[in-house]
Amino acid sequence: MDASGDSAAGATKRKAPSAAAAGSKPKGKATSKASATAKESSLLKQKSPAEFFAENKNIAGFDNPGKSLYTTMRELVENALDSAESISVIPDIEITLEEITKNKFNTMIGLVDRDRIDEELYDDFESTKAREKRLAKEARFQETQAKNAALGKKVKEAPAARGKGRGDAAFFRVTCKDNGRGMPHDDIPNMLGRVLSGTKYGLRQTRGKFGLGAKMALIWSKMSTGLPIEIKSSMKGQKFISFCRLDIDIHKNVPHVHLHEKRENKDHWHGAEIQVIIEGNWTTHRSKILHYMRQMAVITPYAQFLFRFLSDSADKNLTIQFARRTDVMPPIPLQTKHHPSAVDLLLIKRLITETTKQNLLQFLQHEFVNISKSHAERLIGEMGPDFSAKMTVKSLTSQQLVRIHQLFRQAKFDDPSGNCLSPAGEYNLRLGIIKELHPDLVATHASSPQVFEGHPFIVEAGISIGGKDVKHGLNIFRYANRIPLLFEQGADVITRTALKRINWSSYKINQQQDKIGVFVSIVSTKIPFKGTGKEYIGDDITEISSAVQSALKQCCLQLKSKIVKKLQARERQDRKRNLNRYIPDVARAIMDTLGEIADESPPKRPRYDKEDEELLEKVNSQEVTEMTFRDCLTQHVEQVDYEMALEYAMQSGEALECFHKGEIPLESAAAAAELARDFAPEIECRWGDAGLEEIMADRSIAGVAVVLAGQVQVELSLKMLKAGKHVIQEKPASESTTEAETALSVYNSFPSQFPYKPIWALAENYRFEPAFVESRKLMNDIGDMMNIQVIIEGSMNSSNPYFNSSWRRNFVGGFILDMGVHFIAGLRMLVGSEIATVSSISRHVDKALPPPDNICSLFQLENGCAGVFVFAVNSRSPKILWRVDGTKGTVQIERGIDSGKHGYQVLFSSENAQCQKTFYPFCGVNEELKAFVHDILQANKDGGHKAEPRSSYVEGARDVAVLEAMLESSAKQGALVQVKKL
């Protein structure tokens, strides 16, 4: 003790003598600390990409647990879509969010829950005073609610108590399974465990925003739960499934693999399944997640999504299936080269480093778009004497690179094409809107490729009116490179355009009261996102804002014509309803008046003409009653209603919807007349409403050929028939069987005001081709039919005069219906039996054609025989063939050429193996016109003449019914469909 005491005393003495000495020691310490700090601050430090995004996770959309759950799910879904589309497989994606409570999570990682010891230490601790204050507030709220209930006022729900911290946040196991490409076994660790490494880099249209994908979900998992991610993957034809469990070393940006092995692939599955456990908040972002899935189903109707939310609370469980509506997929986006006007100095240097071209001329030609050899030579000549075409590109100095960059910014270049882009497609967008919203009206428009800052872009727009789960007012759905944008909507170019630049009322749309869905999708090699999270497209690029406005206006114009038509129909219905309401009273009044006149004494001088006298006699004899007048008045109202509807359609231009606008300019009609006169100088041409009225009023015109766009032929044919003209209408008979049935009903209701029934013929030359007429006779010699084959490999390409017909591209069923009626007519003519049922699959392969362009259908005749109908609209080796095999022989018809003449080769194989070949040149058009003229002459002589049945409108409608059933079956993935009988 003494020793220690002395030591202590000694120490005290050494500190006491000098105040200066005592003060100098701390100063030395402060100086050394400052020096160390300065030295430390001068050291260079590096951060890995993974570390950067971990510290700035809000940039990638991981702002908070709820947003992180949403972003994780979104990234996995988009990766799954990319994977399936990359191998042209229709996506089938399953997403499961499984809620894991804190206790369950602790059990999972082996952490034992402990009771609280110091309650005041926790963020949710409530003091006695705070508890009393809360209870008093709840009591006052309950008292107010009781008073409101007594007064019959609306009772509000009690506000939910909110926690202060993140202690109650739940954990979620997020699983996404797809049927896509899968990942190579050895690449899995780097593909998911190394930030800024992947397969999607390059100049192309991509769904991603940062190129992070599932990697950011792995980083968030590492930060919030510390648990690894699990991956199962198998590629097509692979006999094993790769299984990998890994996490990421954030500081080194390298994968940390826990397990990587190959497992047996018994089911021959291909695709990927990724499972990650993260912290999240379902309550705050439930609506965003479901809204995202719904929007994704709109823009990708060819994909099938199964979304499940699983929880220990059964009432929170949720399963939603977004069914596939079509198998028409957009083409795969192509990688393209940079446009000279869009490159910067750094990019030019990188391209020079990576290029395989030796000299400057080759470099300019092959590393940039829209620079031809001659253009490159002109550019090199403009650069100055220091440049030559053959100079080594890698020898360019910094000053020379600056010169090239300056010239690129000043020179004129052709705009890049949009061939590298892959929009959803107007067809898919319309289908998606109809599938998810079920609107009353919908219009879509796709712009042609446009350019901003050297980058091509395409705008697709859709507007719907009405529908389920749609709020009143504008409901805006935004897409960038076919992914939904859900956040920061107010500053987006799409939102601002819809709110401020579209005068909705001028298109008969009520912006406040109508349920309006506004859908705009922008695809580009570069989406000009704004903000750190890249959640909206800026409104500062004139080219994009103008294109969005133009696309929306085109949709509005389409809707306006439909809305006006709908309003007109409603007015007609109201007028018809009002007229029908008074028919009983009017009929009774007429009958009473006529009865009084009939009961009067016969006048000395006749006061009525012969017809009136006959009417009075019929009234007296009760041959004419009140019901007679009711029937006559009802029939008259129906006829007037139809005439007014048809008159409106013709005057408003609705009958010419094959054009984007509602009318054909008079200049176009005049030009057509000039062309006609060049062909036949004596021809008399009339056009417009006045010309149409002149033709209908001209009694010297007995027959009319209606050869117009398929969408308008039926209306004009009926108007001509009503005027007493015999009509031969170009195929197809109608757009649908519903239209055909309605048209036939109207036709049959026409009053008998002419001495004959006007003939309504359909121009289907296949039923008049000698090859089919003679082959039908041979069918009697082949015995019972065993099977039938119809193989159509068409040649509908840019060299075909019908290829660019706008009405065919906007026609329901496209070329399949327009061309297909010929081949169905030939089939029905040959077999002599109606088609009863069909089961079909269709595809859209050639994107230059409207969908679908391929269909394969199994069909069964009413007599029980089955066959196959295969139709490809465009093929490199055209072939058209019908073949029927029977128990005693075979009949085959094949299109071909013989001695320079086009026609059909008929092959008949008999029971004794003899083969008979006969060639029949085309002449069906002449034969059908001869039959039509013959029928006109006979009908004018004999009102009871029966027209040629092969050219009847009903036959053409039956052809349409078969193809409509095939298309319906393909839309239902091959389901058996009954052919409608007409």
Coordinates of C-alpha atoms in Angstrom, one line a residue, residues 293-806:
M293 CA -49.8 -6.3 -62.0
R294 CA -53.0 -5.0 -63.6
Q295 CA -51.1 -2.5 -65.8
M296 CA -48.6 -5.2 -66.8
A297 CA -51.5 -7.4 -67.9
V298 CA -52.7 -4.6 -70.1
I299 CA -49.4 -4.1 -71.9
T300 CA -48.6 -7.8 -72.2
P301 CA -51.9 -9.6 -72.9
Y302 CA -49.9 -12.4 -74.4
A303 CA -48.5 -13.3 -70.9
Q304 CA -50.2 -15.2 -68.1
F305 CA -49.6 -14.0 -64.6
L306 CA -50.5 -15.9 -61.4
F307 CA -50.1 -13.6 -58.3
R308 CA -50.4 -15.0 -54.8
F309 CA -50.1 -13.4 -51.4
L310 CA -49.8 -15.8 -48.5
S311 CA -50.2 -15.0 -44.8
D312 CA -50.9 -16.7 -41.5
S313 CA -54.1 -14.7 -41.4
A314 CA -56.4 -16.5 -43.8
D315 CA -58.5 -13.3 -44.5
K316 CA -55.4 -11.6 -45.9
N317 CA -54.6 -14.4 -48.4
L318 CA -55.0 -13.4 -52.1
T319 CA -54.8 -15.2 -55.4
I320 CA -55.3 -13.3 -58.7
Q321 CA -54.8 -14.8 -62.2
F322 CA -54.3 -12.5 -65.1
A323 CA -55.2 -14.7 -68.0
R324 CA -53.6 -14.7 -71.4
R325 CA -55.8 -13.2 -74.2
T326 CA -53.6 -13.7 -77.3
D327 CA -50.4 -15.4 -78.4
V328 CA -49.3 -12.5 -80.5
M329 CA -46.0 -11.3 -79.1
P330 CA -44.0 -8.2 -80.1
P331 CA -40.7 -8.8 -81.9
I332 CA -37.5 -9.0 -79.9
P333 CA -35.8 -5.6 -79.7
L334 CA -32.7 -5.4 -81.8
Q335 CA -29.4 -3.9 -80.7
T336 CA -28.5 -1.0 -82.9
K337 CA -25.5 1.3 -83.5
H338 CA -25.2 4.8 -82.2
H339 CA -26.4 7.8 -84.2
P340 CA -23.6 10.3 -84.9
S341 CA -25.7 13.2 -83.5
A342 CA -26.2 11.3 -80.2
V343 CA -22.6 10.5 -79.2
D344 CA -20.3 12.4 -76.9
L345 CA -16.5 12.6 -76.8
L346 CA -16.2 9.8 -74.2
L347 CA -18.4 7.5 -76.2
I348 CA -16.3 8.1 -79.3
K349 CA -13.2 7.2 -77.4
R350 CA -14.8 4.0 -76.1
L351 CA -15.9 3.0 -79.6
I352 CA -12.4 3.5 -80.9
T353 CA -11.0 1.3 -78.1
E354 CA -13.6 -1.5 -78.8
T355 CA -13.7 -1.4 -82.6
T356 CA -12.2 -4.1 -84.8
K357 CA -12.0 -1.8 -87.8
Q358 CA -8.5 -0.6 -88.8
N359 CA -9.0 2.7 -90.6
L360 CA -11.1 5.8 -90.1
L361 CA -13.4 5.2 -93.1
Q362 CA -14.3 1.7 -91.9
F363 CA -14.8 3.0 -88.4
L364 CA -17.3 5.6 -89.5
Q365 CA -19.2 3.2 -91.7
H366 CA -19.6 0.3 -89.3
E367 CA -19.8 1.9 -85.8
F368 CA -22.5 4.4 -86.6
V369 CA -25.9 4.2 -88.2
N370 CA -26.8 6.1 -91.4
I371 CA -23.2 6.8 -92.5
S372 CA -22.6 5.2 -95.9
K373 CA -19.3 5.0 -97.6
S374 CA -19.8 8.1 -99.7
H375 CA -21.1 10.0 -96.7
A376 CA -18.1 8.9 -94.6
E377 CA -15.7 10.1 -97.3
R378 CA -17.4 13.5 -97.4
L379 CA -17.1 13.7 -93.6
I380 CA -13.4 12.9 -93.6
G381 CA -12.8 15.5 -96.3
E382 CA -14.6 18.1 -94.2
M383 CA -12.5 17.2 -91.1
G384 CA -9.3 18.8 -92.6
P385 CA -6.0 17.9 -94.0
D386 CA -4.9 16.0 -90.9
F387 CA -7.4 13.3 -91.6
S388 CA -7.5 10.6 -94.3
A389 CA -9.7 7.6 -95.0
K390 CA -6.9 5.1 -94.5
M391 CA -5.4 6.6 -91.3
T392 CA -5.4 4.2 -88.4
V393 CA -8.3 5.0 -86.2
K394 CA -6.5 4.1 -83.0
S395 CA -3.8 6.7 -83.8
L396 CA -6.2 9.7 -83.6
T397 CA -5.1 12.4 -81.2
S398 CA -7.3 14.0 -78.6
Q399 CA -7.5 17.2 -80.8
Q400 CA -8.7 15.1 -83.7
L401 CA -11.3 13.3 -81.6
V402 CA -12.7 16.7 -80.6
R403 CA -12.8 17.7 -84.3
I404 CA -14.8 14.5 -85.1
H405 CA -17.2 15.2 -82.2
Q406 CA -17.8 18.8 -83.3
L407 CA -18.5 17.8 -86.9
F408 CA -20.9 15.1 -85.7
R409 CA -22.9 17.8 -83.8
Q410 CA -23.0 20.2 -86.8
A411 CA -23.4 17.9 -89.8
K412 CA -26.7 16.7 -91.2
F413 CA -27.6 13.0 -90.9
D414 CA -30.6 10.9 -91.8
D415 CA -32.8 10.1 -88.8
P416 CA -32.4 6.6 -87.4
S417 CA -35.2 4.1 -88.3
G418 CA -37.4 2.5 -85.7
N419 CA -36.6 -1.0 -86.9
C420 CA -34.7 -1.8 -83.7
L421 CA -37.7 -0.9 -81.5
S422 CA -40.4 -3.4 -80.2
P423 CA -43.6 -1.6 -79.3
A424 CA -46.4 -3.6 -77.7
G425 CA -48.4 -3.3 -80.9
E426 CA -51.8 -1.6 -81.4
Y427 CA -53.5 -5.0 -81.5
N428 CA -52.0 -6.1 -78.1
L429 CA -52.7 -2.7 -76.5
R430 CA -56.4 -2.9 -77.5
L431 CA -56.7 -6.5 -76.3
G432 CA -55.1 -5.6 -73.0
I433 CA -57.4 -2.7 -72.4
I434 CA -60.5 -4.8 -73.2
K435 CA -59.3 -7.7 -71.2
E436 CA -58.6 -5.8 -68.0
L437 CA -61.0 -2.9 -68.1
H438 CA -64.0 -4.2 -70.1
P439 CA -64.7 -0.7 -71.5
D440 CA -67.8 0.4 -73.4
L441 CA -65.6 2.1 -76.1
V442 CA -61.9 1.9 -76.9
A443 CA -59.7 3.5 -79.5
T444 CA -55.9 2.9 -80.1
H445 CA -53.3 4.5 -82.3
A446 CA -49.6 3.8 -83.0
S447 CA -47.4 6.6 -84.3
S448 CA -44.7 6.1 -86.9
P449 CA -41.1 6.1 -85.6
Q450 CA -39.9 9.6 -84.6
V451 CA -36.5 10.9 -83.3
F452 CA -35.2 13.0 -80.4
E453 CA -31.5 13.7 -79.9
G454 CA -30.6 11.0 -82.4
H455 CA -32.7 8.3 -80.6
P456 CA -35.8 6.7 -82.3
F457 CA -39.0 6.4 -80.4
I458 CA -42.6 5.2 -81.0
V459 CA -45.7 6.4 -79.1
E460 CA -48.7 4.1 -78.8
A461 CA -51.8 5.4 -77.2
G462 CA -55.2 4.1 -76.2
I463 CA -58.3 5.7 -74.7
S464 CA -61.2 3.8 -73.2
I465 CA -64.6 5.0 -72.0
G466 CA -66.4 3.2 -69.2
G467 CA -65.3 -0.1 -67.8
K468 CA -65.0 -1.9 -64.4
D469 CA -62.9 -0.6 -61.5
V470 CA -62.4 2.7 -63.3
K471 CA -62.9 6.0 -61.5
H472 CA -64.7 9.0 -62.9
G473 CA -62.4 11.4 -64.7
L474 CA -59.0 10.7 -66.2
N475 CA -57.3 7.4 -65.2
I476 CA -53.8 7.7 -66.6
F477 CA -51.7 4.6 -67.3
R478 CA -48.1 5.3 -68.3
Y479 CA -45.6 2.9 -69.8
A480 CA -41.9 3.3 -70.8
N481 CA -40.4 0.5 -72.8
R482 CA -43.4 -1.6 -71.9
I483 CA -43.1 -1.3 -68.1
P484 CA -45.7 0.6 -66.0
L485 CA -44.7 3.8 -64.3
L486 CA -46.6 4.3 -61.0
F487 CA -44.8 7.0 -59.1
E488 CA -44.3 10.8 -59.6
Q489 CA -47.2 11.0 -62.1
G490 CA -47.8 14.7 -61.9
A491 CA -44.6 15.9 -63.7
D492 CA -44.8 13.3 -66.4
V493 CA -45.2 14.3 -70.0
I494 CA -48.1 11.9 -70.5
T495 CA -50.1 13.3 -67.5
R496 CA -49.5 16.9 -68.4
T497 CA -50.5 16.3 -72.0
A498 CA -53.7 14.5 -71.0
L499 CA -54.6 17.2 -68.4
K500 CA -53.6 20.4 -70.2
R501 CA -53.3 19.8 -74.0
I502 CA -56.4 17.8 -74.9
N503 CA -59.8 19.6 -75.1
W504 CA -61.9 16.6 -74.2
S505 CA -65.2 18.3 -74.6
S506 CA -64.6 18.9 -78.3
Y507 CA -64.6 15.2 -78.7
K508 CA -67.9 14.7 -76.8
I509 CA -66.0 13.4 -73.8
N510 CA -66.8 14.7 -70.3
Q511 CA -63.5 14.9 -68.4
Q512 CA -65.1 15.0 -65.0
Q513 CA -68.1 12.6 -65.3
D514 CA -66.9 10.0 -67.8
K515 CA -64.7 7.1 -66.8
I516 CA -61.8 7.8 -69.1
G517 CA -58.8 5.5 -69.3
V518 CA -55.7 7.1 -70.9
F519 CA -53.0 4.7 -72.0
V520 CA -49.7 5.8 -73.4
S521 CA -46.7 3.7 -74.1
I522 CA -43.3 5.1 -75.2
V523 CA -40.6 2.8 -76.5
S524 CA -37.1 4.0 -77.4
T525 CA -33.4 3.1 -77.2
K526 CA -33.2 5.9 -74.6
I527 CA -36.0 6.9 -72.4
P528 CA -35.4 10.4 -71.0
F529 CA -36.3 9.7 -67.4
K530 CA -36.2 12.5 -64.8
G531 CA -35.5 12.3 -61.1
T532 CA -33.2 10.0 -59.2
G533 CA -35.7 7.1 -59.2
K534 CA -36.4 7.3 -63.0
E535 CA -40.2 7.1 -62.4
Y536 CA -41.4 9.7 -64.9
I537 CA -40.6 11.1 -68.4
G538 CA -39.9 14.9 -68.5
D539 CA -42.1 17.3 -70.3
D540 CA -39.2 19.2 -71.7
I541 CA -38.6 17.3 -75.0
T542 CA -40.8 18.9 -77.7
E543 CA -40.7 15.9 -80.0
I544 CA -42.0 13.5 -77.4
S545 CA -44.7 15.8 -76.0
S546 CA -46.0 16.5 -79.6
A547 CA -46.0 12.8 -80.4
V548 CA -48.0 12.0 -77.3
Q549 CA -50.5 14.8 -78.0
S550 CA -50.9 13.7 -81.6
A551 CA -51.5 10.0 -80.7
L552 CA -54.1 11.0 -78.0
K553 CA -55.9 13.2 -80.5
Q554 CA -56.1 10.4 -83.0
C555 CA -57.7 8.2 -80.4
C556 CA -60.1 11.0 -79.5
L557 CA -61.1 11.4 -83.2
Q558 CA -61.9 7.7 -83.4
L559 CA -63.9 7.9 -80.2
K560 CA -65.8 11.0 -81.3
S561 CA -67.3 9.2 -84.3
K562 CA -68.3 6.2 -82.1
I563 CA -69.8 8.5 -79.4
V564 CA -71.8 10.5 -82.0
K565 CA -73.0 7.2 -83.5
K566 CA -74.0 6.0 -80.1
L567 CA -75.8 9.2 -79.2
Q568 CA -77.6 9.0 -82.5
A569 CA -78.7 5.4 -81.8
R570 CA -79.9 6.5 -78.4
E571 CA -82.0 9.3 -80.0
R572 CA -83.4 6.8 -82.5
Q573 CA -84.4 4.5 -79.7
D574 CA -86.0 7.2 -77.7
R575 CA -87.9 8.4 -80.8
K576 CA -89.0 4.9 -81.6
R577 CA -90.1 4.3 -78.0
N578 CA -92.2 7.4 -78.0
L579 CA -93.8 6.6 -81.3
N580 CA -94.6 3.0 -80.2
R581 CA -96.1 4.4 -77.0
Y582 CA -98.8 6.3 -79.1
I583 CA -99.5 3.5 -81.6
P584 CA -102.4 1.9 -79.6
D585 CA -104.1 5.3 -79.2
V586 CA -103.6 6.3 -82.8
A587 CA -104.8 2.9 -84.1
R588 CA -107.9 3.2 -81.9
A589 CA -108.6 6.8 -83.0
I590 CA -108.2 5.8 -86.7
M591 CA -110.5 2.8 -86.2
D592 CA -113.2 4.9 -84.5
T593 CA -113.1 7.5 -87.2
L594 CA -113.3 5.0 -90.0
G595 CA -116.1 3.1 -88.1
E596 CA -118.2 6.3 -87.9
I597 CA -117.7 7.0 -91.6
A598 CA -118.6 3.5 -92.5
D599 CA -121.8 3.7 -90.4
E600 CA -123.0 6.8 -92.2
S601 CA -125.8 6.6 -94.8
P602 CA -124.4 6.2 -98.3
P603 CA -124.1 9.7 -99.9
K604 CA -125.9 10.5 -103.1
R605 CA -122.6 11.4 -104.8
P606 CA -119.5 9.3 -104.2
R607 CA -117.2 11.1 -101.8
Y608 CA -114.4 8.6 -101.8
D609 CA -112.3 6.9 -104.4
K610 CA -112.3 3.2 -105.1
E611 CA -109.5 2.3 -102.7
D612 CA -111.1 4.2 -99.8
E613 CA -114.4 2.6 -100.5
E614 CA -112.7 -0.8 -100.3
L615 CA -111.1 0.1 -97.0
L616 CA -114.5 1.1 -95.5
E617 CA -116.0 -2.1 -96.6
K618 CA -113.2 -4.1 -94.9
V619 CA -113.8 -2.1 -91.8
N620 CA -117.5 -2.9 -91.9
S621 CA -116.8 -6.6 -92.4
Q622 CA -114.2 -6.5 -89.6
E623 CA -111.6 -7.7 -92.1
V624 CA -109.6 -4.7 -91.0
T625 CA -109.5 -4.2 -87.2
E626 CA -107.7 -2.1 -84.7
M627 CA -104.9 -4.7 -84.5
T628 CA -104.4 -4.3 -88.3
F629 CA -103.7 -0.7 -87.9
R630 CA -101.4 -1.4 -84.9
D631 CA -99.4 -3.9 -87.0
C632 CA -99.1 -1.4 -89.9
L633 CA -98.0 1.5 -87.8
T634 CA -95.5 -0.7 -85.9
Q635 CA -94.0 -1.9 -89.3
H636 CA -93.9 1.7 -90.6
V637 CA -92.0 2.9 -87.4
E638 CA -89.5 0.1 -87.9
Q639 CA -89.0 1.0 -91.5
V640 CA -88.6 4.7 -90.9
D641 CA -86.2 4.0 -88.1
Y642 CA -84.0 1.9 -90.3
E643 CA -84.1 4.4 -93.2
M644 CA -83.1 7.3 -90.9
A645 CA -80.3 5.2 -89.4
L646 CA -79.0 4.3 -92.8
E647 CA -79.4 7.9 -94.0
Y648 CA -77.4 9.2 -91.0
A649 CA -74.6 6.6 -91.6
M650 CA -74.2 7.7 -95.2
Q651 CA -74.4 11.4 -94.5
S652 CA -72.0 11.3 -91.6
G653 CA -69.4 9.3 -93.4
E654 CA -69.7 6.3 -91.0
A655 CA -70.0 4.1 -94.1
L656 CA -66.5 4.9 -95.0
E657 CA -64.5 3.9 -92.0
C658 CA -61.9 2.2 -94.0
F659 CA -60.2 5.6 -94.1
H660 CA -59.0 7.2 -90.9
K661 CA -61.2 10.2 -91.6
G662 CA -64.9 9.8 -92.1
E663 CA -65.0 10.8 -95.7
I664 CA -63.3 10.5 -99.1
P665 CA -62.2 13.9 -100.4
L666 CA -63.8 14.9 -103.7
E667 CA -60.3 15.2 -105.2
S668 CA -59.8 11.5 -104.7
A669 CA -63.2 10.7 -106.3
A670 CA -62.4 12.9 -109.2
A671 CA -59.0 11.2 -109.7
A672 CA -60.7 7.8 -109.6
A673 CA -63.2 9.0 -112.3
E674 CA -60.3 10.1 -114.5
L675 CA -58.6 6.7 -114.2
A676 CA -61.9 5.0 -115.1
R677 CA -62.3 7.2 -118.2
D678 CA -58.8 6.3 -119.3
F679 CA -59.9 2.6 -119.1
A680 CA -63.3 3.1 -120.7
P681 CA -63.8 6.6 -122.3
E682 CA -67.6 6.1 -122.5
I683 CA -68.1 5.4 -118.8
E684 CA -70.3 7.8 -116.8
C685 CA -69.0 8.4 -113.3
R686 CA -70.9 9.7 -110.3
W687 CA -69.8 10.1 -106.7
G688 CA -70.8 11.6 -103.4
D689 CA -74.2 11.6 -101.8
A690 CA -75.8 13.2 -104.9
G691 CA -74.3 10.6 -107.2
L692 CA -75.6 7.8 -105.0
E693 CA -79.1 9.3 -104.9
E694 CA -79.0 9.6 -108.7
I695 CA -78.0 5.9 -109.1
M696 CA -80.8 4.7 -106.8
A697 CA -83.4 6.9 -108.5
D698 CA -82.3 5.9 -112.0
R699 CA -84.9 3.2 -113.2
S700 CA -82.7 2.3 -116.1
I701 CA -80.1 0.8 -113.7
A702 CA -81.3 -2.7 -112.7
G703 CA -78.2 -4.1 -111.0
V704 CA -75.4 -2.7 -108.9
A705 CA -72.0 -4.2 -108.1
V706 CA -70.8 -3.1 -104.6
V707 CA -67.1 -3.4 -104.5
L708 CA -65.9 -1.4 -101.4
A709 CA -64.0 -1.8 -98.2
G710 CA -65.3 -4.8 -96.2
Q711 CA -66.5 -2.6 -93.3
V712 CA -69.0 -0.7 -95.4
Q713 CA -70.4 -3.0 -98.1
V714 CA -73.3 -4.3 -96.1
E715 CA -74.8 -0.9 -95.4
L716 CA -74.5 0.3 -99.0
S717 CA -75.9 -3.0 -100.3
L718 CA -79.0 -2.7 -98.1
K719 CA -79.6 0.8 -99.3
M720 CA -79.4 -0.3 -102.9
L721 CA -81.7 -3.2 -102.3
K722 CA -84.1 -0.9 -100.5
A723 CA -84.2 1.2 -103.7
G724 CA -85.1 -1.9 -105.7
K725 CA -81.7 -2.6 -107.2
H726 CA -80.3 -6.1 -107.6
V727 CA -77.0 -6.2 -105.9
I728 CA -73.9 -8.4 -106.3
Q729 CA -71.6 -7.6 -103.3
E730 CA -67.8 -8.3 -103.1
K731 CA -66.7 -10.9 -100.5
P732 CA -66.5 -11.2 -97.6
A733 CA -70.2 -11.1 -96.8
S734 CA -69.7 -9.3 -93.5
E735 CA -67.3 -8.6 -90.7
S736 CA -69.1 -11.0 -88.5
T737 CA -72.1 -13.4 -88.4
T738 CA -73.9 -11.0 -86.1
E739 CA -73.7 -8.3 -88.8
A740 CA -74.8 -10.9 -91.4
E741 CA -77.8 -12.0 -89.4
T742 CA -78.9 -8.4 -88.8
A743 CA -78.5 -7.6 -92.5
L744 CA -80.6 -10.6 -93.6
S745 CA -83.3 -9.7 -91.1
V746 CA -83.5 -6.2 -92.5
Y747 CA -83.4 -7.5 -96.1
N748 CA -86.2 -9.9 -95.5
S749 CA -88.4 -7.2 -93.8
F750 CA -88.4 -5.0 -96.9
P751 CA -92.0 -4.3 -98.0
S752 CA -93.1 -5.8 -101.4
Q753 CA -93.2 -2.5 -103.3
F754 CA -91.6 -3.9 -106.4
P755 CA -92.9 -6.6 -108.8
Y756 CA -89.9 -8.7 -107.8
K757 CA -87.7 -9.4 -104.8
P758 CA -84.3 -7.6 -105.3
I759 CA -81.6 -10.2 -105.6
W760 CA -78.7 -10.0 -103.1
A761 CA -75.8 -12.0 -104.5
L762 CA -72.3 -12.4 -103.2
A763 CA -69.3 -12.5 -105.6
E764 CA -67.6 -15.7 -104.6
N765 CA -66.0 -17.0 -107.8
Y766 CA -64.7 -20.3 -106.2
R767 CA -68.2 -21.7 -106.2
F768 CA -68.3 -21.1 -110.0
E769 CA -64.8 -22.3 -110.9
P770 CA -65.1 -25.3 -113.3
A771 CA -62.4 -27.2 -111.2
F772 CA -64.7 -27.2 -108.2
V773 CA -67.9 -27.8 -110.2
E774 CA -66.4 -30.9 -111.8
S775 CA -64.6 -32.1 -108.7
R776 CA -67.9 -32.0 -106.8
K777 CA -69.2 -34.5 -109.4
L778 CA -66.2 -36.8 -108.9
M779 CA -66.9 -36.9 -105.1
N780 CA -69.6 -39.4 -105.9
D781 CA -66.9 -41.9 -107.1
I782 CA -64.5 -41.9 -104.1
G783 CA -66.9 -43.6 -101.7
D784 CA -67.3 -42.5 -98.1
M785 CA -65.0 -39.5 -97.1
M786 CA -62.3 -40.5 -94.7
N787 CA -60.3 -37.3 -94.2
I788 CA -59.9 -33.9 -95.7
Q789 CA -56.8 -31.6 -96.1
V790 CA -56.8 -27.9 -97.0
I791 CA -53.3 -26.4 -97.2
I792 CA -53.0 -22.7 -98.1
E793 CA -49.6 -21.1 -98.2
G794 CA -50.3 -17.6 -99.5
S795 CA -48.0 -14.9 -101.0
M796 CA -49.3 -11.8 -99.3
N797 CA -46.2 -9.6 -99.3
S798 CA -45.2 -6.1 -100.4
S799 CA -45.3 -7.1 -104.1
N800 CA -49.0 -8.0 -103.7
P801 CA -51.4 -5.2 -104.7
Y802 CA -53.6 -5.9 -101.7
F803 CA -50.8 -5.8 -99.2
N804 CA -51.1 -2.1 -98.3
S805 CA -55.0 -2.0 -98.3
S806 CA -55.7 0.0 -95.1

